[in-house]
Amino acid sequence: QKEVEQNSGPLSVPEGAIASLNCTYSDRGSQSFFWYRQYSGKSPELIMSIYSNGDKEDGRFTAQLNKASQYVSLLIRDSQPSDSATYLCAVFYSSASKIIFGSGTRLSIRP
Amino acid sequence: NAGVTQTPKFRILKIGQSMTLQCTQDMNHNYMYWYRQDPGMGLKLIYYSVGAGITDKGEVPNGYNVSRSTTEDFPLRLELAAPSQTSVYFCASSLRDKEKLFFGSGTQLSVL
């Protein structure tokens, strides 16, 4: 089992709709979870971090964490063409003090 | 604000050559990481460091070496370059272990 798994996509969503991105992880001891956005040819940039079960909202972005199911998701409301990018889920493995990334989900917002 | 600086931005190597990718951060961060990203893929952890003098292997360490003699610098050494090492390499740092990563702009490496 991969340490961090994401659906590679591409995920195509119409402009104005909600985009839903999912991620599962294998280490039950993980406590810190991150979503990074990466535009083609650029470095990843942090969108959201979440540390406790439940929802965390920041503008149009909502991160959801369920530690019992080892599942973290990112919702993007009112999707814009500028949201078209690859979204990387990252998990901090406290057993080894390292951050592991998933393979990323490519999101395309169609006008 | 320099942040995390990587050099070079682009490099072409011949099979069997060696090189060092440089990474410097000016934020006094303890944690530093090297990742590689193959086309259309996520980031794979090569090596990381939790402080000066301390390094550890990540997911894909074979063919690479690192050192951390100062807080600021975390160079990545490629010995005997192979085509499988063609990738984009990102250096990143964070103040504490669970916090956001600050990324450099990346190094595009081709081994031919």
XYZ file of N, CA, C and O in Angstrom, chain B:
448
model
N 13.687 39.234 0.170
C 13.484 37.953 0.847
C 13.882 36.812 -0.074
O 13.154 36.473 -0.984
N 15.064 36.193 0.151
C 15.540 35.149 -0.740
C 14.756 33.859 -0.519
O 14.394 33.185 -1.464
N 14.512 33.446 0.738
C 13.806 32.193 0.993
C 14.714 31.002 0.741
O 15.809 30.897 1.273
N 14.269 30.078 -0.143
C 15.038 28.896 -0.504
C 15.579 29.089 -1.915
O 14.805 29.312 -2.845
N 16.884 29.013 -2.041
C 17.537 29.248 -3.328
C 18.204 27.977 -3.815
O 19.006 27.376 -3.100
N 17.850 27.567 -5.034
C 18.442 26.388 -5.652
C 19.249 26.792 -6.872
O 18.833 27.641 -7.657
N 20.402 26.172 -7.024
C 21.205 26.331 -8.240
C 21.787 24.985 -8.637
O 22.087 24.144 -7.773
N 21.956 24.722 -9.964
C 21.497 25.563 -11.072
C 20.014 25.367 -11.337
O 19.388 24.513 -10.733
N 19.430 26.122 -12.257
C 18.035 25.940 -12.651
C 17.895 24.828 -13.695
O 16.876 24.135 -13.745
N 18.889 24.689 -14.536
C 18.872 23.662 -15.571
C 20.275 23.043 -15.673
O 21.274 23.731 -15.474
N 20.303 21.735 -15.980
C 21.603 21.094 -16.184
C 21.410 19.846 -17.020
O 20.431 19.116 -16.849
N 22.342 19.647 -17.953
C 22.376 18.416 -18.736
C 23.652 17.678 -18.371
O 24.745 18.246 -18.434
N 23.522 16.426 -17.994
C 24.660 15.597 -17.626
C 24.775 14.426 -18.595
O 23.763 13.943 -19.120
N 25.984 13.954 -18.764
C 26.190 12.705 -19.495
C 26.173 11.547 -18.499
O 26.494 11.725 -17.309
N 25.795 10.391 -18.982
C 25.775 9.202 -18.130
C 27.157 9.018 -17.486
O 28.187 9.084 -18.156
N 27.154 8.778 -16.181
C 28.392 8.542 -15.455
C 29.019 9.775 -14.836
O 29.905 9.654 -13.992
N 28.560 10.976 -15.248
C 29.089 12.197 -14.638
C 28.503 12.393 -13.246
O 27.499 11.754 -12.880
N 29.131 13.269 -12.491
C 28.658 13.594 -11.145
C 28.390 15.095 -11.059
O 28.958 15.872 -11.832
N 27.541 15.475 -10.137
C 27.292 16.899 -9.906
C 26.649 17.098 -8.542
O 26.153 16.144 -7.929
N 26.690 18.345 -8.100
C 26.061 18.721 -6.835
C 25.004 19.780 -7.095
O 25.286 20.790 -7.741
N 23.797 19.531 -6.610
C 22.731 20.522 -6.632
C 22.801 21.298 -5.314
O 22.819 20.707 -4.232
N 22.839 22.619 -5.459
C 22.979 23.446 -4.267
C 21.617 23.924 -3.763
O 20.709 24.198 -4.547
N 21.475 23.994 -2.442
C 20.266 24.521 -1.814
C 20.658 25.326 -0.591
O 21.392 24.811 0.275
N 20.178 26.553 -0.536
C 20.469 27.437 0.592
C 19.187 28.113 1.036
O 18.405 28.565 0.204
N 18.983 28.184 2.352
C 17.829 28.925 2.874
C 18.312 29.936 3.913
O 19.242 29.668 4.666
N 17.629 31.085 3.937
C 18.053 32.169 4.842
C 17.004 32.449 5.913
O 16.921 33.559 6.442
N 16.167 31.453 6.223
C 15.085 31.627 7.187
C 15.397 30.953 8.524
O 14.520 30.862 9.388
N 16.597 30.428 8.675
C 17.015 29.744 9.899
C 16.123 28.526 10.200
O 15.830 28.234 11.363
N 15.705 27.845 9.130
C 14.877 26.665 9.288
C 15.733 25.458 9.663
O 16.818 25.251 9.118
N 15.204 24.643 10.569
C 15.932 23.440 10.969
C 15.751 22.302 9.964
O 16.657 21.537 9.720
N 14.540 22.195 9.410
C 14.212 21.046 8.573
C 14.422 21.388 7.100
O 13.959 22.418 6.619
N 15.126 20.492 6.411
C 15.322 20.670 4.972
C 15.120 19.339 4.261
O 15.386 18.263 4.830
N 14.606 19.431 3.042
C 14.204 18.239 2.292
C 14.677 18.354 0.850
O 14.725 19.443 0.285
N 14.952 17.201 0.236
C 15.132 17.113 -1.199
C 14.081 16.155 -1.758
O 13.945 15.018 -1.294
N 13.340 16.652 -2.780
C 12.350 15.849 -3.472
C 12.703 15.821 -4.962
O 13.300 16.742 -5.494
N 12.270 14.759 -5.634
C 12.320 14.730 -7.082
C 10.907 14.538 -7.612
O 10.060 13.901 -6.962
N 10.656 15.114 -8.782
C 9.342 15.014 -9.399
C 9.491 14.616 -10.849
O 9.985 15.391 -11.666
N 9.057 13.426 -11.163
C 9.073 12.948 -12.539
C 7.846 13.491 -13.257
O 6.831 13.832 -12.615
N 7.869 13.586 -14.581
C 6.754 14.181 -15.327
C 5.403 13.571 -14.983
O 5.237 12.353 -14.999
N 4.434 14.426 -14.640
C 3.082 13.979 -14.336
C 2.935 13.245 -13.022
O 1.891 12.638 -12.768
N 3.961 13.309 -12.188
C 3.923 12.563 -10.931
C 4.006 13.511 -9.743
O 4.226 14.714 -9.895
N 3.854 12.942 -8.550
C 4.002 13.727 -7.336
C 5.459 13.844 -6.931
O 6.362 13.528 -7.704
N 5.688 14.289 -5.720
C 7.041 14.476 -5.214
C 7.491 13.234 -4.444
O 6.747 12.715 -3.602
N 8.694 12.774 -4.741
C 9.273 11.655 -4.006
C 10.409 12.172 -3.130
O 11.308 12.850 -3.619
N 10.397 11.807 -1.844
C 11.407 12.289 -0.909
C 12.700 11.525 -1.104
O 12.725 10.290 -1.046
N 13.806 12.248 -1.299
C 15.108 11.622 -1.511
C 15.862 11.526 -0.181
O 16.236 10.450 0.266
N 16.123 12.666 0.420
C 16.785 12.772 1.709
C 16.179 13.944 2.461
O 15.633 14.866 1.863
N 16.325 13.906 3.784
C 15.903 15.043 4.574
C 16.841 15.207 5.762
O 17.637 14.313 6.077
N 16.724 16.381 6.398
C 17.601 16.701 7.517
C 16.797 17.457 8.567
O 16.032 18.365 8.230
N 16.978 17.090 9.818
C 16.252 17.755 10.903
C 17.137 18.776 11.619
O 16.686 19.395 12.591
N 18.348 18.942 11.136
C 19.241 19.935 11.714
C 20.656 19.705 11.220
O 20.959 18.660 10.623
N 21.529 20.666 11.483
C 22.916 20.542 11.046
C 23.546 19.279 11.602
O 23.390 18.954 12.780
N 24.207 18.527 10.727
C 24.872 17.292 11.120
C 24.005 16.063 11.129
O 24.492 14.952 11.381
N 22.708 16.219 10.829
C 21.762 15.096 10.890
C 21.050 14.962 9.549
O 20.394 15.894 9.088
N 21.183 13.787 8.927
C 20.465 13.528 7.680
C 19.861 12.133 7.740
O 20.318 11.280 8.512
N 18.843 11.907 6.914
C 18.215 10.594 6.884
C 17.655 10.339 5.498
O 17.344 11.284 4.748
N 17.512 9.051 5.170
C 17.015 8.667 3.861
C 15.508 8.823 3.771
O 14.788 8.620 4.737
N 15.066 9.162 2.557
C 13.649 9.221 2.278
C 13.192 7.989 1.518
O 13.656 6.879 1.771
N 12.308 8.195 0.536
C 11.727 7.086 -0.219
C 12.648 6.556 -1.316
O 12.637 5.365 -1.638
N 13.434 7.446 -1.938
C 14.233 7.060 -3.108
C 15.666 7.577 -2.992
O 16.126 8.386 -3.793
N 16.465 7.104 -2.007
C 17.801 7.661 -1.778
C 18.914 7.113 -2.672
O 19.994 7.709 -2.749
N 18.670 5.993 -3.350
C 19.751 5.333 -4.095
C 20.274 6.222 -5.218
O 19.513 6.749 -6.014
N 21.616 6.353 -5.264
C 22.254 7.164 -6.290
C 22.500 8.600 -5.870
O 23.033 9.387 -6.651
N 22.130 8.927 -4.636
C 22.268 10.296 -4.127
C 22.979 10.294 -2.769
O 22.946 9.313 -2.047
N 23.597 11.426 -2.462
C 24.157 11.645 -1.132
C 23.916 13.084 -0.718
O 23.794 13.972 -1.574
N 23.840 13.321 0.588
C 23.644 14.665 1.104
C 24.581 14.906 2.277
O 25.146 13.965 2.842
N 24.701 16.164 2.619
C 25.419 16.566 3.832
C 24.720 17.802 4.377
O 24.050 18.539 3.640
N 24.864 18.048 5.654
C 24.261 19.247 6.271
C 25.259 19.757 7.318
O 25.146 19.490 8.499
N 26.241 20.492 6.852
C 27.275 21.002 7.751
C 26.857 22.320 8.405
O 27.381 22.673 9.473
N 25.914 23.026 7.801
C 25.405 24.274 8.380
C 23.881 24.247 8.347
O 23.275 23.456 7.615
N 23.254 25.138 9.106
C 21.793 25.237 9.076
C 21.302 25.693 7.709
O 20.248 25.265 7.243
N 22.086 26.540 7.026
C 21.631 27.165 5.789
C 21.705 26.268 4.557
O 20.903 26.397 3.651
N 22.679 25.385 4.504
C 22.978 24.680 3.257
C 22.666 23.187 3.329
O 22.978 22.523 4.326
N 22.127 22.665 2.228
C 21.782 21.250 2.166
C 22.013 20.775 0.722
O 21.081 20.601 -0.049
N 23.259 20.548 0.334
C 23.562 20.134 -1.044
C 23.217 18.668 -1.296
O 23.327 17.821 -0.401
N 22.812 18.384 -2.535
C 22.486 17.025 -2.964
C 23.503 16.605 -4.015
O 23.670 17.274 -5.033
N 24.176 15.492 -3.776
C 25.221 15.009 -4.659
C 24.718 13.829 -5.464
O 24.153 12.884 -4.900
N 24.895 13.900 -6.794
C 24.605 12.781 -7.677
C 25.933 12.164 -8.108
O 26.775 12.849 -8.681
N 26.116 10.921 -7.811
C 27.316 10.195 -8.242
C 26.930 9.269 -9.398
O 25.906 8.613 -9.337
N 27.748 9.250 -10.438
C 27.517 8.323 -11.561
C 26.102 8.465 -12.109
O 25.261 7.571 -11.982
N 25.803 9.630 -12.673
C 24.458 9.938 -13.136
C 23.933 8.884 -14.121
O 24.670 8.386 -14.982
N 22.640 8.582 -13.986
C 21.961 7.615 -14.852
C 20.716 8.263 -15.459
O 20.155 9.199 -14.854
N 20.257 7.785 -16.625
C 19.046 8.366 -17.237
C 17.839 8.358 -16.301
O 16.987 9.248 -16.390
N 17.767 7.393 -15.389
C 16.640 7.320 -14.445
C 16.620 8.506 -13.477
O 15.613 8.715 -12.781
N 17.700 9.260 -13.414
C 17.756 10.430 -12.541
C 17.319 11.711 -13.239
O 17.344 12.788 -12.643
N 16.901 11.588 -14.492
C 16.295 12.724 -15.190
C 14.998 13.090 -14.489
O 14.093 12.258 -14.364
N 14.912 14.320 -13.991
C 13.766 14.717 -13.175
C 13.881 16.198 -12.837
O 14.859 16.860 -13.184
N 12.854 16.712 -12.171
C 12.933 18.045 -11.569
C 13.170 17.852 -10.077
O 12.453 17.084 -9.424
N 14.165 18.531 -9.565
C 14.530 18.393 -8.161
C 14.127 19.650 -7.391
O 14.441 20.762 -7.794
N 13.425 19.440 -6.291
C 12.997 20.543 -5.438
C 13.635 20.406 -4.062
O 13.601 19.339 -3.452
N 14.161 21.501 -3.587
C 14.622 21.610 -2.213
C 13.555 22.366 -1.426
O 12.910 23.281 -1.967
N 13.327 21.989 -0.187
C 12.324 22.658 0.635
C 12.813 22.744 2.066
O 13.680 21.976 2.491
N 12.242 23.682 2.814
C 12.620 23.811 4.217
C 11.394 24.171 5.044
O 10.381 24.666 4.521
N 11.471 23.901 6.333
C 10.429 24.307 7.267
C 11.062 24.592 8.609
O 12.109 24.045 8.952
N 10.417 25.474 9.379
C 10.958 25.846 10.681
C 10.862 24.678 11.659
O 11.817 24.353 12.355
N 9.681 24.065 11.678
C 9.467 22.905 12.554
C 8.928 21.761 11.719
O 8.491 21.950 10.583
N 8.915 20.596 12.291
C 8.664 19.393 11.492
C 7.253 19.335 10.919
O 7.060 18.840 9.829
N 6.240 19.865 11.579
C 4.871 19.690 11.100
C 4.365 20.894 10.306
O 3.210 20.954 9.944
N 5.222 21.829 10.038
C 4.765 23.081 9.433
C 4.936 23.086 7.914
O 5.549 22.198 7.331
N 4.408 24.143 7.286
C 4.417 24.234 5.832
C 5.838 24.226 5.293
O 6.774 24.675 5.946
N 5.951 23.697 4.097
C 7.233 23.672 3.416
C 7.379 24.904 2.533
O 6.435 25.309 1.846
N 8.569 25.475 2.552
C 8.926 26.539 1.626
C 9.808 25.900 0.549
O 10.835 25.308 0.873
N 9.380 26.049 -0.703
C 10.085 25.383 -1.794
C 11.005 26.332 -2.543
O 10.708 27.528 -2.697
N 12.101 25.774 -3.046
C 12.905 26.476 -4.026
C 12.235 26.394 -5.383
O 11.199 25.741 -5.549
N 12.843 27.019 -6.385
C 12.235 27.096 -7.706
C 12.492 25.851 -8.557
O 11.940 25.725 -9.642
N 13.306 24.945 -8.057
C 13.517 23.680 -8.754
C 14.720 23.679 -9.668
O 15.176 24.731 -10.138
N 15.253 22.477 -9.915
C 16.352 22.260 -10.866
C 15.898 21.186 -11.853
O 15.551 20.076 -11.453
N 15.888 21.554 -13.139
C 15.544 20.596 -14.190
C 16.830 19.895 -14.619
O 17.735 20.533 -15.160
N 16.921 18.598 -14.361
C 18.126 17.829 -14.681
C 17.812 16.777 -15.746
O 16.850 16.018 -15.616
N 18.627 16.755 -16.780
C 18.512 15.727 -17.811
C 19.819 14.946 -17.875
O 20.892 15.558 -17.898
N 19.713 13.627 -17.874
C 20.892 12.774 -17.990
C 20.784 12.019 -19.312
O 19.848 11.251 -19.530
N 21.748 12.280 -20.206
C 21.676 11.713 -21.556
C 22.868 10.793 -21.830
O 23.922 10.968 -21.233
